């Protein structure tokens, strides 16, 4: 009788377990097209797999799909389709946005993760804000796609730092908010967010890049054509696209297989080095079904090799401006060239200011070498704080180029705090 009762309770627990998901896509600019297209694709895959819409929290925007530059108003694509209509991922997604571009902040993201409805009421003014409402029996997935820097990710115009993210995950674990937690992050230097993730929290994190490299975008010009029309933007993020194609290949793939496949595919055309962290041994054999349900699509084996243009995220603005100038007609060419020149100048100014920073803290030959050479060991806190100083004082923006990151790491030797630098002299 005792065993029968135990078995019945076990069955009841399984039956009552739910899948929950959070999708954070906190960018609302046309050059960030891939952030929105991939996040909507993920939302639609989760719903198709059977995850209840009421169990998905979506931070996103309609501003990209309805942008004046979009030749297909209200639609979003992740892959080019030069001579035929593409597959739209906007419809069935943007209608269900819970937090739009006016509410894209790190504070709101972390409150959603904690399930802190009262805090969300204060932050958003919403009467019934949506938050993660999972239990110790539930499996959850968080998919984040945006820009990142050393130990930081960009949420709207605010930042979430690695320590804040780790504290929030620890809170979720301590408050028994999940059984297993799959965290997927697309951002430059995204591996730096999980270097301090402890084992034993039942978290498996996969990041588009390690802590040393930028991530890349794909289907950039000239591979941005849908049904004969150029979109003049990158349609997707490289790792995201490889990941979602693999997911759509079947729910029986394991987390280890997801990591291994995307790691191997992405290294063909980039240096970003897909990475994984957390309870890899314990959770690696779990299947996608536990987090995404029964994905109906079975198209993975029919995918052609992705030979589209791949661009490091820090180089995307310049690349897009160049292709707008290349494609411009006579009436638009002068304005397009001016915009391209502005992007080239901005890039050059940032490089010069980073070299001026190096020159102020070391001799010129050492600064030149530091700009060109990667440093394997460094103070993560120092690099993060120094990068934030470049943003605040000189107007730099994420993601940083790998040359900039080389300089910051070479300045920030292990154990060092942020060195004193007169940014009034460094910034131009």
Coordinates of C-alpha atoms in Angstrom, one line a residue, residues 43-228:
X43 CA 8.7 31.8 -29.6
X44 CA 6.8 30.1 -32.4
X45 CA 8.9 26.9 -32.0
X46 CA 8.1 26.7 -28.3
X47 CA 4.3 27.2 -28.9
X48 CA 4.4 24.6 -31.7
X49 CA 6.1 22.2 -29.3
X50 CA 3.3 22.5 -26.8
X51 CA 4.7 25.0 -24.3
X52 CA 1.7 27.0 -23.1
X53 CA 1.7 30.6 -24.3
X54 CA 0.8 31.7 -20.7
X55 CA 4.0 30.0 -19.6
X56 CA 6.2 32.1 -21.9
X57 CA 7.4 35.6 -21.0
X58 CA 8.4 37.6 -24.1
X59 CA 10.4 40.8 -24.1
X60 CA 10.6 42.0 -27.7
X61 CA 9.3 44.7 -30.0
X62 CA 7.2 45.3 -33.1
X63 CA 9.3 48.2 -34.2
X64 CA 11.6 46.1 -36.3
X65 CA 9.0 44.2 -38.3
X66 CA 7.0 47.5 -38.9
X67 CA 10.2 49.6 -39.6
X68 CA 10.0 52.0 -42.5
X69 CA 13.1 50.2 -44.0
X70 CA 11.3 46.8 -44.1
X71 CA 10.2 46.0 -47.7
X72 CA 7.9 43.4 -46.2
X73 CA 5.9 45.3 -43.6
X74 CA 5.0 43.1 -40.6
X75 CA 7.2 40.2 -41.6
X76 CA 10.5 38.9 -40.3
X77 CA 12.9 36.3 -41.9
X78 CA 15.9 34.4 -40.7
X79 CA 17.2 33.0 -44.0
X80 CA 17.5 34.5 -47.5
X81 CA 15.2 33.4 -50.3
X82 CA 16.4 35.3 -53.4
X83 CA 13.7 34.3 -55.8
X84 CA 10.7 33.2 -53.7
X85 CA 8.8 34.4 -50.6
X86 CA 10.6 33.6 -47.4
X87 CA 9.3 32.1 -44.2
X88 CA 7.8 34.8 -41.9
X89 CA 8.3 34.5 -38.2
X90 CA 6.6 37.7 -37.1
X91 CA 3.0 36.8 -37.3
X92 CA 2.0 34.7 -34.3
X93 CA 4.8 36.3 -32.2
X94 CA 4.7 40.1 -32.0
X95 CA 1.0 39.9 -30.9
X96 CA 2.1 38.2 -27.7
X97 CA 4.8 40.6 -26.5
X98 CA 4.7 41.2 -22.8
X99 CA 7.4 43.8 -22.5
X100 CA 8.1 46.1 -25.4
X101 CA 10.9 48.5 -26.3
X102 CA 9.7 51.0 -23.6
X103 CA 10.3 48.4 -20.9
X104 CA 13.7 46.9 -22.0
X105 CA 15.8 47.2 -18.8
X106 CA 18.1 44.9 -16.9
X107 CA 16.0 45.5 -13.7
X108 CA 12.9 44.2 -15.4
X109 CA 14.6 41.2 -16.9
X110 CA 16.0 40.1 -13.5
X111 CA 12.6 40.7 -11.8
X112 CA 10.9 38.5 -14.5
X113 CA 13.4 35.8 -13.7
X114 CA 12.8 36.0 -9.9
X115 CA 9.0 36.0 -10.5
X116 CA 8.9 39.3 -8.6
X117 CA 5.4 40.6 -9.6
X118 CA 5.4 43.3 -7.0
X119 CA 8.7 44.7 -8.2
X120 CA 7.5 44.5 -11.8
X121 CA 4.4 46.5 -10.9
X122 CA 6.7 49.3 -9.6
X123 CA 9.1 49.1 -12.5
X124 CA 6.5 48.9 -15.3
X125 CA 3.3 50.5 -13.9
X126 CA 1.4 47.4 -15.2
X127 CA -1.5 46.1 -13.0
X128 CA -0.8 42.5 -13.8
X129 CA 2.8 42.2 -15.1
X130 CA 3.8 38.7 -16.4
X131 CA 6.7 37.0 -14.6
X132 CA 8.1 33.5 -14.3
X133 CA 5.7 31.5 -12.1
X134 CA 7.4 28.1 -12.1
X135 CA 7.8 25.5 -9.4
X136 CA 10.4 23.0 -8.2
X137 CA 8.8 20.4 -10.6
X138 CA 9.1 22.5 -13.7
X139 CA 11.8 22.7 -16.4
X140 CA 12.5 26.2 -17.7
X141 CA 14.4 27.7 -20.6
X142 CA 15.7 31.3 -20.9
X143 CA 16.8 32.5 -24.4
X144 CA 18.6 35.8 -24.5
X145 CA 19.8 37.5 -27.7
X146 CA 21.4 40.9 -27.8
X147 CA 24.9 42.5 -27.5
X148 CA 27.5 41.8 -24.9
X149 CA 30.8 42.8 -23.5
X150 CA 33.2 41.5 -20.9
X151 CA 31.0 40.4 -18.0
X152 CA 28.0 42.4 -19.2
X153 CA 25.0 42.1 -21.5
X154 CA 23.0 44.9 -23.1
X155 CA 19.3 45.1 -22.2
X156 CA 17.8 48.1 -24.0
X157 CA 20.1 50.9 -22.9
X158 CA 21.0 49.3 -19.6
X159 CA 23.4 46.6 -18.6
X160 CA 23.2 43.4 -16.6
X161 CA 26.5 42.3 -15.2
X162 CA 27.8 38.8 -14.6
X163 CA 27.5 39.0 -10.8
X164 CA 23.9 40.2 -11.0
X165 CA 23.0 37.4 -13.3
X166 CA 24.7 34.8 -11.0
X167 CA 22.9 36.2 -8.0
X168 CA 19.6 35.9 -9.7
X169 CA 20.1 32.3 -10.8
X170 CA 21.2 31.4 -7.3
X171 CA 18.0 33.1 -6.0
X172 CA 15.9 31.0 -8.4
X173 CA 17.6 27.8 -7.3
X174 CA 17.3 28.7 -3.6
X175 CA 13.6 29.5 -4.0
X176 CA 13.0 26.2 -5.8
X177 CA 11.8 27.9 -9.0
X178 CA 12.8 25.0 -11.3
X179 CA 13.9 21.4 -11.7
X180 CA 16.2 21.9 -14.7
X181 CA 17.2 25.2 -16.2
X182 CA 18.5 25.6 -19.8
X183 CA 20.0 29.0 -20.5
X184 CA 20.8 30.0 -24.1
X185 CA 22.7 33.2 -24.7
X186 CA 23.5 34.9 -28.0
X187 CA 25.9 37.9 -27.4
X188 CA 29.5 38.8 -28.0
X189 CA 31.8 37.6 -25.2
X190 CA 28.8 35.8 -23.7
X191 CA 30.9 33.1 -22.1
X192 CA 32.2 35.8 -19.7
X193 CA 28.7 35.9 -18.1
X194 CA 29.0 32.3 -16.8
X195 CA 32.6 32.0 -15.7
X196 CA 31.5 32.0 -12.1
X197 CA 28.4 29.7 -12.6
X198 CA 28.7 27.0 -9.9
X199 CA 27.9 23.4 -10.4
X200 CA 25.0 21.9 -8.5
X201 CA 22.3 24.4 -9.5
X202 CA 20.9 22.2 -12.3
X203 CA 21.7 24.8 -14.9
X204 CA 23.1 24.0 -18.4
X205 CA 24.2 27.2 -20.2
X206 CA 25.2 27.4 -23.8
X207 CA 26.7 30.6 -25.1
X208 CA 27.2 31.8 -28.7
X209 CA 30.8 32.8 -27.9
X210 CA 33.4 32.3 -25.2
X211 CA 34.7 35.1 -23.0
X212 CA 37.4 36.0 -25.6
X213 CA 35.5 36.5 -28.9
X214 CA 32.8 38.4 -30.6
X215 CA 29.8 36.5 -32.0
X216 CA 28.8 36.8 -35.6
X217 CA 25.7 37.6 -37.7
X218 CA 24.7 35.7 -40.8
X219 CA 22.7 36.3 -44.0
X220 CA 24.2 39.8 -44.2
X221 CA 24.4 41.7 -47.5
X222 CA 24.7 40.4 -50.2
X223 CA 22.9 37.4 -48.8
X224 CA 19.9 39.4 -47.5
X225 CA 17.5 39.1 -50.5
X226 CA 13.9 37.9 -50.1
X227 CA 11.8 37.4 -53.2
X228 CA 14.0 39.8 -55.2

